[in-house]
Short mmCIF file of N, CA and C in Angstrom, two decimals:
data_model
loop_
_atom_site.label_atom_id
_atom_site.label_comp_id
_atom_site.label_asym_id
_atom_site.label_seq_id
_atom_site.Cartn_x
_atom_site.Cartn_y
_atom_site.Cartn_z
N PRO B 1 0.87 -1.19 0.05
CA PRO B 1 0.01 -0.07 0.00
C PRO B 1 0.94 1.27 -0.08
N PHE B 2 0.28 2.20 -0.61
CA PHE B 2 0.93 3.64 -0.55
C PHE B 2 0.85 4.34 0.57
N ASN B 3 1.90 4.84 1.37
CA ASN B 3 1.92 5.46 2.49
C ASN B 3 1.81 6.98 2.12
N VAL B 4 0.59 7.65 2.44
CA VAL B 4 0.27 8.92 2.31
C VAL B 4 0.87 9.78 3.33
N ALA B 5 1.36 9.42 4.37
CA ALA B 5 1.87 10.16 5.47
C ALA B 5 3.00 11.08 5.03
N TYR B 6 3.61 10.75 3.78
CA TYR B 6 4.71 11.44 3.35
C TYR B 6 4.17 12.97 2.85
N PHE B 7 3.20 12.79 2.32
CA PHE B 7 2.49 13.97 1.68
C PHE B 7 1.75 15.09 2.86
N LEU B 8 1.88 14.62 4.12
CA LEU B 8 1.19 15.36 5.11
C LEU B 8 1.96 16.69 5.16
N LEU B 9 3.35 16.67 5.34
CA LEU B 9 4.07 17.77 5.48
C LEU B 9 3.86 18.64 4.11
N LEU B 10 3.87 18.15 3.00
CA LEU B 10 3.49 18.96 1.82
C LEU B 10 2.17 19.69 1.89
N LYS B 11 1.20 19.02 2.35
CA LYS B 11 -0.12 19.64 2.56
C LYS B 11 -0.09 20.73 3.70
N ARG B 12 0.49 20.59 4.70
CA ARG B 12 0.67 21.79 5.49
C ARG B 12 1.50 22.98 5.15
N LYS B 13 2.57 22.61 4.47
CA LYS B 13 3.36 23.67 4.07
C LYS B 13 2.55 24.53 2.95
N TYR B 14 1.91 23.74 2.04
CA TYR B 14 1.24 24.32 0.95
C TYR B 14 -0.02 25.20 1.45
N SER B 15 -0.67 24.66 2.47
CA SER B 15 -1.60 25.33 3.26
C SER B 15 -1.14 26.65 3.84
N ASN B 16 -0.10 26.58 4.45
CA ASN B 16 0.41 27.82 5.05
C ASN B 16 0.80 28.93 3.98
N THR B 17 1.47 28.31 2.81
CA THR B 17 1.69 29.18 1.73
C THR B 17 0.46 30.10 1.15
N ILE B 18 -0.49 29.31 0.90
CA ILE B 18 -1.65 29.84 0.50
C ILE B 18 -2.33 30.80 1.49
N LEU B 19 -2.29 30.38 2.68
CA LEU B 19 -2.86 31.36 3.72
C LEU B 19 -2.07 32.69 3.80
N GLY B 20 -0.74 32.54 3.51
CA GLY B 20 0.16 33.85 3.34
C GLY B 20 -0.17 34.75 2.40
N LEU B 21 -0.70 34.14 1.16
CA LEU B 21 -1.16 34.92 0.10
C LEU B 21 -2.32 35.61 0.49
N VAL B 22 -3.39 34.81 1.03
CA VAL B 22 -4.58 35.39 1.33
C VAL B 22 -4.51 36.61 2.40
N TYR B 23 -3.47 36.29 3.29
CA TYR B 23 -3.25 37.45 4.27
C TYR B 23 -2.80 38.81 3.62
N ASN B 24 -2.29 38.53 2.47
CA ASN B 24 -1.69 39.64 1.87
C ASN B 24 -2.69 40.12 0.59
N TYR B 25 -3.90 39.93 0.76
CA TYR B 25 -5.00 40.29 0.02
C TYR B 25 -4.82 39.74 -1.47
N THR B 26 -4.51 38.59 -1.52
CA THR B 26 -4.42 37.88 -2.85
C THR B 26 -5.62 36.79 -2.75
N TYR B 27 -6.67 37.24 -3.18
CA TYR B 27 -7.84 36.34 -3.09
C TYR B 27 -8.14 35.41 -4.20
N TYR B 28 -7.47 35.74 -5.38
CA TYR B 28 -7.67 35.04 -6.66
C TYR B 28 -6.24 34.45 -6.89
N ILE B 29 -6.12 33.18 -7.01
CA ILE B 29 -4.88 32.52 -7.30
C ILE B 29 -4.87 31.94 -8.70
N SER B 30 -4.06 32.51 -9.54
CA SER B 30 -3.88 32.08 -10.86
C SER B 30 -3.28 30.75 -10.99
N LYS B 31 -3.34 30.28 -12.16
CA LYS B 31 -2.44 29.00 -12.60
C LYS B 31 -1.02 29.15 -12.29
N LYS B 32 -0.53 30.23 -12.47
CA LYS B 32 0.94 30.76 -12.43
C LYS B 32 1.38 30.79 -11.04
N THR B 33 0.46 31.33 -10.18
CA THR B 33 0.58 31.43 -8.88
C THR B 33 0.66 30.18 -8.10
N PHE B 34 -0.35 29.44 -8.50
CA PHE B 34 -0.44 28.05 -7.95
C PHE B 34 0.71 27.21 -8.26
N LEU B 35 1.11 27.18 -9.42
CA LEU B 35 2.43 26.25 -9.75
C LEU B 35 3.50 26.82 -9.12
N LEU B 36 3.72 28.13 -8.89
CA LEU B 36 4.87 28.67 -8.15
C LEU B 36 4.85 28.42 -6.82
N ALA B 37 3.71 28.33 -6.14
CA ALA B 37 3.64 27.92 -4.83
C ALA B 37 3.71 26.52 -4.55
N PHE B 38 3.23 25.72 -5.41
CA PHE B 38 3.27 24.27 -5.30
C PHE B 38 4.83 23.74 -5.46
N LYS B 39 5.34 24.44 -6.52
CA LYS B 39 6.88 23.87 -6.96
C LYS B 39 7.87 24.30 -5.68
N THR B 40 7.67 25.49 -5.05
CA THR B 40 8.46 25.75 -3.95
C THR B 40 8.21 25.04 -2.69
N THR B 41 6.85 24.86 -2.38
CA THR B 41 6.49 23.92 -1.35
C THR B 41 6.94 22.51 -1.54
N PHE B 42 6.79 22.05 -2.80
CA PHE B 42 7.24 20.59 -3.14
C PHE B 42 8.75 20.51 -2.83
N LYS B 43 9.44 21.49 -3.18
CA LYS B 43 10.98 21.30 -3.10
C LYS B 43 11.38 21.34 -1.68
N GLN B 44 10.61 22.15 -0.83
CA GLN B 44 11.06 22.32 0.74
C GLN B 44 10.52 21.04 1.32
N SER B 45 9.54 20.40 1.07
CA SER B 45 8.98 19.40 1.91
C SER B 45 9.23 18.04 1.41
N ILE B 46 9.56 17.51 0.25
CA ILE B 46 10.02 16.40 -0.23
C ILE B 46 11.28 16.39 -0.63
N MET B 47 11.97 15.90 0.61
CA MET B 47 13.34 15.62 0.60
C MET B 47 13.82 14.38 1.22
N LYS B 48 14.94 13.97 1.00
CA LYS B 48 15.31 12.65 1.48
C LYS B 48 15.24 12.45 2.97
N LYS B 49 15.58 13.59 3.77
CA LYS B 49 15.70 13.59 5.23
C LYS B 49 14.14 13.50 5.73
N ASN B 50 13.12 13.87 4.99
CA ASN B 50 11.71 13.97 5.26
C ASN B 50 11.00 12.59 5.12
N ILE B 51 11.65 11.74 4.25
CA ILE B 51 11.17 10.54 3.79
C ILE B 51 11.60 9.31 4.63
#
């Protein structure tokens, strides 16, 4: 079975990133903004030390 616990950190970090955008009055998240936020969050959370 696939262990989804690895993605919990990604989910938390991505949620915090999006909340940061919302707190800065960015209510509409474009595809470009989504991909940029996801890419940086993915690089920070999916590392060998986290797995």
